[in-house]
Amino acid sequence: MLRFPGHGHRRSPDDIVIGPLDLVARVDEALAVQAVAFGLGPDEVAVRRQIVLRHMTYPGARALGATTGGDRLVGFVYGMPNDRAHWWSTVVEPYLRAQGHDDWLDDSFVITELHVHPRYQNGGIGRTLITTITDGAAEPRSILSAIDTDSPARSLYRSLGYRDLARQVLFPSAPRPYAVMGAPLPLLRP
């Protein structure tokens, strides 16, 4: 359950606060959350560290974090306005084009990563992170990729209005296929 401290009240260790995240400064903490949530090994974390640091230099890139009352990072999201020249777009474009959806690569805010530590999942943190970051987007829609299987993440995205734009998308070195999903903004609320 998300709890936000009231005005004039001290934060308790159980409070979870969603707010801006200096992802460059806290990249190792964020990747530790991603490693546990996504099952990454040390070599994969090292590669992703460089990717995250590069992404955060792109125009419009921003991040939000979910922190406990003790300032422990337990979830994060980051994204940016999509650019067809970015690696992700070049990989997914042929799959989207084949489905007649390559226009989604324009005027979209891409959710690059969204992860919540397993101990803190199913309490609304992921939903709050993604809706808050997309609420601040200037673009009229959002796109993302998720492992192409029925999962809690895909269920969350569907509940927010994301729909499949392409499935069985293969990323180099990824062991499983992904789905690319898109939703108009603002995202649906329950």
mmCIF file of C-alpha atoms in Angstrom:
data_model
loop_
_atom_site.group_PDB
_atom_site.id
_atom_site.type_symbol
_atom_site.label_atom_id
_atom_site.label_comp_id
_atom_site.label_asym_id
_atom_site.label_seq_id
_atom_site.Cartn_x
_atom_site.Cartn_y
_atom_site.Cartn_z
ATOM 1 C CA MET A 1 0.000 0.000 0.000
ATOM 2 C CA LEU A 2 1.275 3.456 -0.850
ATOM 3 C CA ARG A 3 1.360 5.880 2.009
ATOM 4 C CA PHE A 4 2.356 9.456 1.646
ATOM 5 C CA PRO A 5 3.441 11.473 4.682
ATOM 6 C CA GLY A 6 1.110 14.292 5.633
ATOM 7 C CA HIS A 7 2.200 17.880 6.041
ATOM 8 C CA GLY A 8 4.049 18.366 9.288
ATOM 9 C CA HIS A 9 4.377 14.636 9.869
ATOM 10 C CA ARG A 10 7.628 12.750 9.902
ATOM 11 C CA ARG A 11 8.073 9.963 7.393
ATOM 12 C CA SER A 12 7.805 6.495 8.807
ATOM 13 C CA PRO A 13 9.885 3.592 7.486
ATOM 14 C CA ASP A 14 6.711 2.191 5.869
ATOM 15 C CA ASP A 15 5.987 5.327 3.827
ATOM 16 C CA ILE A 16 6.633 5.041 0.103
ATOM 17 C CA VAL A 17 7.186 8.312 -1.681
ATOM 18 C CA ILE A 18 7.121 8.672 -5.460
ATOM 19 C CA GLY A 19 9.162 11.563 -6.793
ATOM 20 C CA PRO A 20 11.888 12.756 -9.152
ATOM 21 C CA LEU A 21 14.952 10.536 -9.187
ATOM 22 C CA ASP A 22 18.511 11.552 -10.013
ATOM 23 C CA LEU A 23 19.065 8.296 -11.876
ATOM 24 C CA VAL A 24 22.676 9.106 -12.729
ATOM 25 C CA ALA A 25 23.534 9.525 -9.035
ATOM 26 C CA ARG A 26 21.509 6.472 -7.985
ATOM 27 C CA VAL A 27 22.093 4.210 -10.982
ATOM 28 C CA ASP A 28 23.635 1.409 -8.923
ATOM 29 C CA GLU A 29 20.694 1.352 -6.507
ATOM 30 C CA ALA A 30 18.235 1.333 -9.406
ATOM 31 C CA LEU A 31 20.062 -1.483 -11.155
ATOM 32 C CA ALA A 32 20.115 -3.484 -7.920
ATOM 33 C CA VAL A 33 16.294 -3.239 -7.899
ATOM 34 C CA GLN A 34 16.168 -4.209 -11.583
ATOM 35 C CA ALA A 35 18.543 -7.140 -11.023
ATOM 36 C CA VAL A 36 16.293 -8.616 -8.322
ATOM 37 C CA ALA A 37 13.022 -7.836 -10.145
ATOM 38 C CA PHE A 38 14.209 -8.970 -13.573
ATOM 39 C CA GLY A 39 16.753 -11.632 -12.623
ATOM 40 C CA LEU A 40 19.888 -10.009 -14.015
ATOM 41 C CA GLY A 41 23.422 -11.206 -13.367
ATOM 42 C CA PRO A 42 26.443 -8.967 -12.706
ATOM 43 C CA ASP A 43 27.547 -8.892 -16.368
ATOM 44 C CA GLU A 44 24.087 -7.800 -17.534
ATOM 45 C CA VAL A 45 23.971 -5.126 -14.822
ATOM 46 C CA ALA A 46 27.337 -3.756 -15.963
ATOM 47 C CA VAL A 47 26.099 -3.453 -19.555
ATOM 48 C CA ARG A 48 22.805 -1.861 -18.486
ATOM 49 C CA ARG A 49 24.639 0.634 -16.286
ATOM 50 C CA GLN A 50 26.323 2.148 -19.343
ATOM 51 C CA ILE A 51 23.024 2.147 -21.252
ATOM 52 C CA VAL A 52 21.159 3.937 -18.438
ATOM 53 C CA LEU A 53 23.887 6.565 -18.082
ATOM 54 C CA ARG A 54 23.820 7.185 -21.849
ATOM 55 C CA HIS A 55 20.014 7.361 -21.938
ATOM 56 C CA MET A 56 19.938 9.980 -19.220
ATOM 57 C CA THR A 57 21.905 12.337 -21.512
ATOM 58 C CA TYR A 58 19.136 12.266 -24.146
ATOM 59 C CA PRO A 59 16.844 15.289 -24.457
ATOM 60 C CA GLY A 60 13.717 14.917 -22.341
ATOM 61 C CA ALA A 61 14.922 11.815 -20.448
ATOM 62 C CA ARG A 62 13.609 11.743 -16.906
ATOM 63 C CA ALA A 63 13.192 9.323 -14.027
ATOM 64 C CA LEU A 64 11.024 8.808 -10.976
ATOM 65 C CA GLY A 65 11.782 6.710 -7.948
ATOM 66 C CA ALA A 66 9.823 5.056 -5.166
ATOM 67 C CA THR A 67 11.656 5.391 -1.867
ATOM 68 C CA THR A 68 10.944 4.231 1.653
ATOM 69 C CA GLY A 69 10.939 6.483 4.685
ATOM 70 C CA GLY A 70 14.603 5.570 5.085
ATOM 71 C CA ASP A 71 15.348 6.726 1.500
ATOM 72 C CA ARG A 72 15.813 3.158 0.217
ATOM 73 C CA LEU A 73 15.014 2.947 -3.496
ATOM 74 C CA VAL A 74 12.438 0.175 -4.038
ATOM 75 C CA GLY A 75 11.217 1.043 -7.528
ATOM 76 C CA PHE A 76 11.953 3.274 -10.473
ATOM 77 C CA VAL A 77 10.826 4.225 -13.938
ATOM 78 C CA TYR A 78 12.543 6.195 -16.631
ATOM 79 C CA GLY A 79 11.736 7.206 -20.146
ATOM 80 C CA MET A 80 12.061 9.823 -22.832
ATOM 81 C CA PRO A 81 10.478 11.123 -25.994
ATOM 82 C CA ASN A 82 11.005 8.411 -28.598
ATOM 83 C CA ASP A 83 13.536 8.987 -31.353
ATOM 84 C CA ARG A 84 13.591 6.736 -34.418
ATOM 85 C CA ALA A 85 17.406 6.938 -34.421
ATOM 86 C CA HIS A 86 17.674 5.273 -30.991
ATOM 87 C CA TRP A 87 18.688 1.609 -30.942
ATOM 88 C CA TRP A 88 15.382 0.367 -29.478
ATOM 89 C CA SER A 89 13.389 2.064 -32.231
ATOM 90 C CA THR A 90 15.573 0.621 -34.976
ATOM 91 C CA VAL A 91 14.969 -2.895 -33.615
ATOM 92 C CA VAL A 92 11.188 -2.610 -33.159
ATOM 93 C CA GLU A 93 10.433 -0.548 -36.296
ATOM 94 C CA PRO A 94 10.255 -3.487 -38.764
ATOM 95 C CA TYR A 95 7.902 -5.377 -36.447
ATOM 96 C CA LEU A 96 5.671 -2.328 -36.016
ATOM 97 C CA ARG A 97 5.729 -1.585 -39.766
ATOM 98 C CA ALA A 98 4.653 -5.170 -40.518
ATOM 99 C CA GLN A 99 1.582 -4.598 -38.313
ATOM 100 C CA GLY A 100 0.873 -1.118 -39.729
ATOM 101 C CA HIS A 101 1.881 0.593 -36.468
ATOM 102 C CA ASP A 102 5.260 2.207 -37.190
ATOM 103 C CA ASP A 103 3.635 5.644 -36.771
ATOM 104 C CA TRP A 104 3.703 4.904 -33.016
ATOM 105 C CA LEU A 105 7.438 5.614 -33.099
ATOM 106 C CA ASP A 106 6.621 9.297 -33.648
ATOM 107 C CA ASP A 107 5.151 11.585 -30.988
ATOM 108 C CA SER A 108 5.438 8.924 -28.268
ATOM 109 C CA PHE A 109 6.968 8.879 -24.811
ATOM 110 C CA VAL A 110 8.813 5.587 -24.406
ATOM 111 C CA ILE A 111 8.919 3.851 -21.049
ATOM 112 C CA THR A 112 12.465 2.533 -21.099
ATOM 113 C CA GLU A 113 12.477 0.711 -17.767
ATOM 114 C CA LEU A 114 9.968 0.162 -14.956
ATOM 115 C CA HIS A 115 10.938 -2.084 -12.049
ATOM 116 C CA VAL A 116 9.731 -2.592 -8.494
ATOM 117 C CA HIS A 117 11.534 -4.729 -5.943
ATOM 118 C CA PRO A 118 9.547 -7.991 -5.521
ATOM 119 C CA ARG A 119 8.917 -7.286 -1.802
ATOM 120 C CA TYR A 120 7.092 -4.102 -2.803
ATOM 121 C CA GLN A 121 5.139 -5.380 -5.820
ATOM 122 C CA ASN A 122 1.338 -5.536 -5.975
ATOM 123 C CA GLY A 123 0.889 -2.410 -3.859
ATOM 124 C CA GLY A 124 0.361 0.164 -6.602
ATOM 125 C CA ILE A 125 3.951 1.411 -6.841
ATOM 126 C CA GLY A 126 4.461 0.410 -10.480
ATOM 127 C CA ARG A 127 1.091 1.865 -11.476
ATOM 128 C CA THR A 128 1.871 5.137 -9.702
ATOM 129 C CA LEU A 129 5.345 5.358 -11.226
ATOM 130 C CA ILE A 130 4.164 4.857 -14.815
ATOM 131 C CA THR A 131 1.089 7.074 -14.564
ATOM 132 C CA THR A 132 3.044 9.862 -12.893
ATOM 133 C CA ILE A 133 5.857 9.866 -15.444
ATOM 134 C CA THR A 134 3.480 9.743 -18.416
ATOM 135 C CA ASP A 135 1.254 12.458 -16.932
ATOM 136 C CA GLY A 136 4.245 14.766 -17.367
ATOM 137 C CA ALA A 137 4.826 13.807 -21.013
ATOM 138 C CA ALA A 138 4.186 16.324 -23.789
ATOM 139 C CA GLU A 139 3.593 13.497 -26.270
ATOM 140 C CA PRO A 140 0.030 12.252 -26.933
ATOM 141 C CA ARG A 141 0.893 8.577 -26.453
ATOM 142 C CA SER A 142 3.306 6.141 -24.837
ATOM 143 C CA ILE A 143 5.063 2.999 -26.019
ATOM 144 C CA LEU A 144 7.061 0.288 -24.263
ATOM 145 C CA SER A 145 8.264 -3.259 -24.655
ATOM 146 C CA ALA A 146 7.631 -6.135 -22.278
ATOM 147 C CA ILE A 147 8.431 -9.834 -22.359
ATOM 148 C CA ASP A 148 5.774 -11.398 -24.590
ATOM 149 C CA THR A 149 4.063 -13.597 -22.037
ATOM 150 C CA ASP A 150 1.087 -13.278 -19.743
ATOM 151 C CA SER A 151 2.595 -11.629 -16.702
ATOM 152 C CA PRO A 152 1.633 -9.193 -13.959
ATOM 153 C CA ALA A 153 3.533 -6.473 -15.862
ATOM 154 C CA ARG A 154 1.545 -7.038 -19.071
ATOM 155 C CA SER A 155 -1.695 -7.122 -17.064
ATOM 156 C CA LEU A 156 -0.767 -3.799 -15.473
ATOM 157 C CA TYR A 157 -0.015 -2.246 -18.856
ATOM 158 C CA ARG A 158 -3.306 -3.498 -20.322
ATOM 159 C CA SER A 159 -5.235 -2.065 -17.348
ATOM 160 C CA LEU A 160 -3.651 1.320 -18.118
ATOM 161 C CA GLY A 161 -4.796 1.216 -21.760
ATOM 162 C CA TYR A 162 -1.728 -0.225 -23.452
ATOM 163 C CA ARG A 163 -2.476 -2.638 -26.287
ATOM 164 C CA ASP A 164 -0.240 -4.900 -28.331
ATOM 165 C CA LEU A 165 1.211 -3.206 -31.403
ATOM 166 C CA ALA A 166 3.629 -6.036 -32.301
ATOM 167 C CA ARG A 167 4.421 -9.388 -30.733
ATOM 168 C CA GLN A 168 7.279 -11.867 -30.893
ATOM 169 C CA VAL A 169 9.783 -9.010 -31.231
ATOM 170 C CA LEU A 170 13.323 -10.345 -31.002
ATOM 171 C CA PHE A 171 16.049 -8.211 -29.457
ATOM 172 C CA PRO A 172 19.667 -9.237 -30.036
ATOM 173 C CA SER A 173 20.940 -11.291 -27.085
ATOM 174 C CA ALA A 174 17.505 -11.395 -25.387
ATOM 175 C CA PRO A 175 16.545 -15.008 -24.655
ATOM 176 C CA ARG A 176 12.785 -14.395 -24.928
ATOM 177 C CA PRO A 177 10.618 -12.470 -27.403
ATOM 178 C CA TYR A 178 9.000 -9.172 -26.447
ATOM 179 C CA ALA A 179 5.756 -7.400 -27.252
ATOM 180 C CA VAL A 180 5.651 -3.708 -28.104
ATOM 181 C CA MET A 181 2.647 -2.012 -26.533
ATOM 182 C CA GLY A 182 1.189 1.455 -26.958
ATOM 183 C CA ALA A 183 -1.410 3.590 -25.189
ATOM 184 C CA PRO A 184 -2.905 7.032 -25.657
ATOM 185 C CA LEU A 185 -2.113 9.521 -22.905
ATOM 186 C CA PRO A 186 -3.236 10.133 -20.267
ATOM 187 C CA LEU A 187 -3.226 6.498 -19.201
ATOM 188 C CA LEU A 188 -6.463 4.939 -17.965
ATOM 189 C CA ARG A 189 -7.218 5.028 -14.256
ATOM 190 C CA PRO A 190 -9.238 2.344 -12.457
#
